[in-house]
Amino acid sequence: MWLLSFLPSDFLLFIINTVLVGGVIGTVLGFLGSRLPFIGNYANVIKYVSIALLCIGIYWKGGYSVEQEWR
C-alpha cells in the first residue's frame, strides 16, 4: 500500500470514482440488460462484474476517506 503514496491524490480519487461510477452504471445495465437486445446475452456477466466493481469502489472510497482524515 505504500506505493499508493507515490500517486497524486487527485489521480487516485479519479480512479476510485471511475471504478465506483462504472460499477453503478454496469449494475443498472446488468439488471435492465435482459430487455436490451444487444446486451441480453451478456447481462449476467455484466451484472456480476459490475457488482464486484461496485463493492471494490465502495471499499476504496471508504479507505481513501479514512486516509484523508488521518492526513
N, C-alpha and C. Protein backbone atom coordinates (compact mmCIF):
# COMPACT_ATOMS: atom_id res chain seq x y z
N MET A 1 0.80 -1.19 0.00
CA MET A 1 0.00 0.00 0.00
C MET A 1 0.85 1.27 0.00
N TRP A 2 2.09 1.18 0.39
CA TRP A 2 2.92 2.37 0.42
C TRP A 2 3.20 2.90 -0.97
N LEU A 3 3.04 2.06 -1.99
CA LEU A 3 3.24 2.53 -3.36
C LEU A 3 2.17 3.53 -3.78
N LEU A 4 1.00 3.45 -3.15
CA LEU A 4 -0.06 4.39 -3.47
C LEU A 4 0.28 5.81 -3.04
N SER A 5 1.21 5.95 -2.12
CA SER A 5 1.60 7.28 -1.68
C SER A 5 2.36 8.04 -2.77
N PHE A 6 2.87 7.33 -3.77
CA PHE A 6 3.56 7.99 -4.87
C PHE A 6 2.61 8.58 -5.90
N LEU A 7 1.36 8.12 -5.90
CA LEU A 7 0.37 8.66 -6.83
C LEU A 7 -0.20 9.97 -6.28
N PRO A 8 -0.45 10.93 -7.16
CA PRO A 8 -1.10 12.16 -6.70
C PRO A 8 -2.51 11.85 -6.18
N SER A 9 -2.94 12.58 -5.19
CA SER A 9 -4.24 12.32 -4.57
C SER A 9 -5.39 12.50 -5.55
N ASP A 10 -5.28 13.49 -6.43
CA ASP A 10 -6.36 13.72 -7.40
C ASP A 10 -6.48 12.57 -8.39
N PHE A 11 -5.36 12.02 -8.81
CA PHE A 11 -5.39 10.90 -9.74
C PHE A 11 -5.97 9.66 -9.07
N LEU A 12 -5.61 9.42 -7.83
CA LEU A 12 -6.14 8.29 -7.08
C LEU A 12 -7.64 8.43 -6.87
N LEU A 13 -8.09 9.64 -6.56
CA LEU A 13 -9.52 9.89 -6.41
C LEU A 13 -10.25 9.70 -7.73
N PHE A 14 -9.64 10.08 -8.84
CA PHE A 14 -10.23 9.87 -10.16
C PHE A 14 -10.42 8.38 -10.44
N ILE A 15 -9.42 7.58 -10.13
CA ILE A 15 -9.51 6.13 -10.34
C ILE A 15 -10.62 5.53 -9.47
N ILE A 16 -10.68 5.92 -8.22
CA ILE A 16 -11.70 5.39 -7.31
C ILE A 16 -13.09 5.76 -7.80
N ASN A 17 -13.28 7.03 -8.18
CA ASN A 17 -14.60 7.45 -8.65
C ASN A 17 -14.98 6.80 -9.97
N THR A 18 -14.00 6.55 -10.83
CA THR A 18 -14.28 5.87 -12.10
C THR A 18 -14.73 4.44 -11.87
N VAL A 19 -14.08 3.74 -10.96
CA VAL A 19 -14.47 2.36 -10.64
C VAL A 19 -15.87 2.35 -10.03
N LEU A 20 -16.13 3.31 -9.15
CA LEU A 20 -17.43 3.38 -8.48
C LEU A 20 -18.55 3.70 -9.46
N VAL A 21 -18.37 4.67 -10.32
CA VAL A 21 -19.39 5.03 -11.30
C VAL A 21 -19.55 3.92 -12.34
N GLY A 22 -18.46 3.29 -12.73
CA GLY A 22 -18.55 2.16 -13.65
C GLY A 22 -19.33 1.00 -13.06
N GLY A 23 -19.15 0.77 -11.77
CA GLY A 23 -19.90 -0.28 -11.09
C GLY A 23 -21.38 0.03 -11.03
N VAL A 24 -21.72 1.29 -10.77
CA VAL A 24 -23.14 1.68 -10.70
C VAL A 24 -23.80 1.56 -12.07
N ILE A 25 -23.14 2.08 -13.10
CA ILE A 25 -23.71 2.02 -14.45
C ILE A 25 -23.81 0.57 -14.92
N GLY A 26 -22.80 -0.22 -14.66
CA GLY A 26 -22.83 -1.63 -15.05
C GLY A 26 -23.91 -2.41 -14.33
N THR A 27 -24.13 -2.09 -13.06
CA THR A 27 -25.18 -2.77 -12.30
C THR A 27 -26.55 -2.47 -12.90
N VAL A 28 -26.78 -1.22 -13.22
CA VAL A 28 -28.05 -0.84 -13.84
C VAL A 28 -28.21 -1.53 -15.19
N LEU A 29 -27.17 -1.53 -16.00
CA LEU A 29 -27.23 -2.21 -17.30
C LEU A 29 -27.40 -3.72 -17.14
N GLY A 30 -26.80 -4.28 -16.13
CA GLY A 30 -26.91 -5.72 -15.90
C GLY A 30 -28.32 -6.13 -15.54
N PHE A 31 -28.98 -5.33 -14.70
CA PHE A 31 -30.34 -5.68 -14.30
C PHE A 31 -31.36 -5.35 -15.39
N LEU A 32 -31.10 -4.34 -16.19
CA LEU A 32 -32.01 -3.99 -17.28
C LEU A 32 -31.58 -4.62 -18.60
N GLY A 33 -30.46 -5.30 -18.60
CA GLY A 33 -29.87 -5.83 -19.83
C GLY A 33 -30.65 -6.93 -20.49
N SER A 34 -31.46 -7.64 -19.75
CA SER A 34 -32.23 -8.72 -20.37
C SER A 34 -33.27 -8.17 -21.33
N ARG A 35 -33.63 -6.92 -21.17
CA ARG A 35 -34.62 -6.29 -22.06
C ARG A 35 -33.98 -5.65 -23.28
N LEU A 36 -32.69 -5.40 -23.22
CA LEU A 36 -31.99 -4.78 -24.34
C LEU A 36 -31.41 -5.87 -25.25
N PRO A 37 -31.65 -5.78 -26.55
CA PRO A 37 -31.23 -6.88 -27.43
C PRO A 37 -29.71 -7.02 -27.57
N PHE A 38 -28.94 -5.94 -27.51
CA PHE A 38 -27.50 -6.05 -27.73
C PHE A 38 -26.74 -6.39 -26.45
N ILE A 39 -27.40 -6.36 -25.29
CA ILE A 39 -26.74 -6.71 -24.03
C ILE A 39 -27.31 -8.00 -23.45
N GLY A 40 -28.43 -8.43 -23.93
CA GLY A 40 -29.17 -9.55 -23.35
C GLY A 40 -28.35 -10.81 -23.10
N ASN A 41 -27.47 -11.15 -24.01
CA ASN A 41 -26.67 -12.38 -23.86
C ASN A 41 -25.64 -12.27 -22.75
N TYR A 42 -25.16 -11.07 -22.49
CA TYR A 42 -24.09 -10.88 -21.53
C TYR A 42 -24.56 -10.20 -20.25
N ALA A 43 -25.86 -10.18 -20.01
CA ALA A 43 -26.41 -9.46 -18.86
C ALA A 43 -25.90 -10.03 -17.54
N ASN A 44 -25.83 -11.34 -17.43
CA ASN A 44 -25.36 -11.94 -16.17
C ASN A 44 -23.89 -11.65 -15.92
N VAL A 45 -23.08 -11.70 -16.95
CA VAL A 45 -21.65 -11.42 -16.80
C VAL A 45 -21.45 -9.96 -16.40
N ILE A 46 -22.16 -9.06 -17.08
CA ILE A 46 -22.07 -7.64 -16.76
C ILE A 46 -22.53 -7.39 -15.33
N LYS A 47 -23.59 -8.07 -14.93
CA LYS A 47 -24.13 -7.89 -13.58
C LYS A 47 -23.11 -8.30 -12.52
N TYR A 48 -22.50 -9.46 -12.67
CA TYR A 48 -21.56 -9.94 -11.66
C TYR A 48 -20.28 -9.11 -11.61
N VAL A 49 -19.77 -8.75 -12.76
CA VAL A 49 -18.54 -7.94 -12.80
C VAL A 49 -18.80 -6.55 -12.23
N SER A 50 -19.93 -5.97 -12.57
CA SER A 50 -20.21 -4.62 -12.10
C SER A 50 -20.53 -4.59 -10.61
N ILE A 51 -21.15 -5.63 -10.07
CA ILE A 51 -21.37 -5.69 -8.62
C ILE A 51 -20.03 -5.81 -7.90
N ALA A 52 -19.10 -6.57 -8.47
CA ALA A 52 -17.76 -6.67 -7.89
C ALA A 52 -17.05 -5.31 -7.94
N LEU A 53 -17.17 -4.61 -9.07
CA LEU A 53 -16.57 -3.28 -9.19
C LEU A 53 -17.20 -2.30 -8.21
N LEU A 54 -18.50 -2.40 -8.03
CA LEU A 54 -19.19 -1.52 -7.10
C LEU A 54 -18.70 -1.75 -5.67
N CYS A 55 -18.56 -3.00 -5.28
CA CYS A 55 -18.06 -3.31 -3.94
C CYS A 55 -16.63 -2.84 -3.76
N ILE A 56 -15.79 -3.04 -4.76
CA ILE A 56 -14.40 -2.58 -4.69
C ILE A 56 -14.34 -1.06 -4.61
N GLY A 57 -15.18 -0.39 -5.40
CA GLY A 57 -15.20 1.07 -5.38
C GLY A 57 -15.65 1.63 -4.06
N ILE A 58 -16.66 1.01 -3.44
CA ILE A 58 -17.12 1.47 -2.13
C ILE A 58 -16.03 1.25 -1.08
N TYR A 59 -15.37 0.11 -1.15
CA TYR A 59 -14.29 -0.18 -0.20
C TYR A 59 -13.15 0.82 -0.35
N TRP A 60 -12.74 1.08 -1.59
CA TRP A 60 -11.66 2.03 -1.84
C TRP A 60 -12.05 3.44 -1.42
N LYS A 61 -13.31 3.82 -1.67
CA LYS A 61 -13.76 5.16 -1.30
C LYS A 61 -13.70 5.34 0.22
N GLY A 62 -14.10 4.32 0.96
CA GLY A 62 -14.02 4.39 2.41
C GLY A 62 -12.59 4.45 2.90
N GLY A 63 -11.73 3.65 2.30
CA GLY A 63 -10.31 3.67 2.67
C GLY A 63 -9.66 5.00 2.35
N TYR A 64 -10.04 5.59 1.22
CA TYR A 64 -9.47 6.88 0.84
C TYR A 64 -9.93 7.97 1.80
N SER A 65 -11.20 7.94 2.18
CA SER A 65 -11.69 8.98 3.10
C SER A 65 -11.05 8.86 4.48
N VAL A 66 -10.81 7.64 4.95
CA VAL A 66 -10.12 7.46 6.23
C VAL A 66 -8.68 7.94 6.12
N GLU A 67 -8.03 7.67 5.01
CA GLU A 67 -6.65 8.13 4.81
C GLU A 67 -6.59 9.65 4.80
N GLN A 68 -7.57 10.31 4.19
CA GLN A 68 -7.59 11.77 4.17
C GLN A 68 -7.84 12.34 5.57
N GLU A 69 -8.65 11.66 6.38
CA GLU A 69 -8.85 12.10 7.75
C GLU A 69 -7.56 11.99 8.56
N TRP A 70 -6.80 10.93 8.33
CA TRP A 70 -5.54 10.76 9.05
C TRP A 70 -4.52 11.82 8.64
N ARG A 71 -4.55 12.18 7.38
CA ARG A 71 -3.59 13.20 6.90
C ARG A 71 -3.96 14.54 7.48
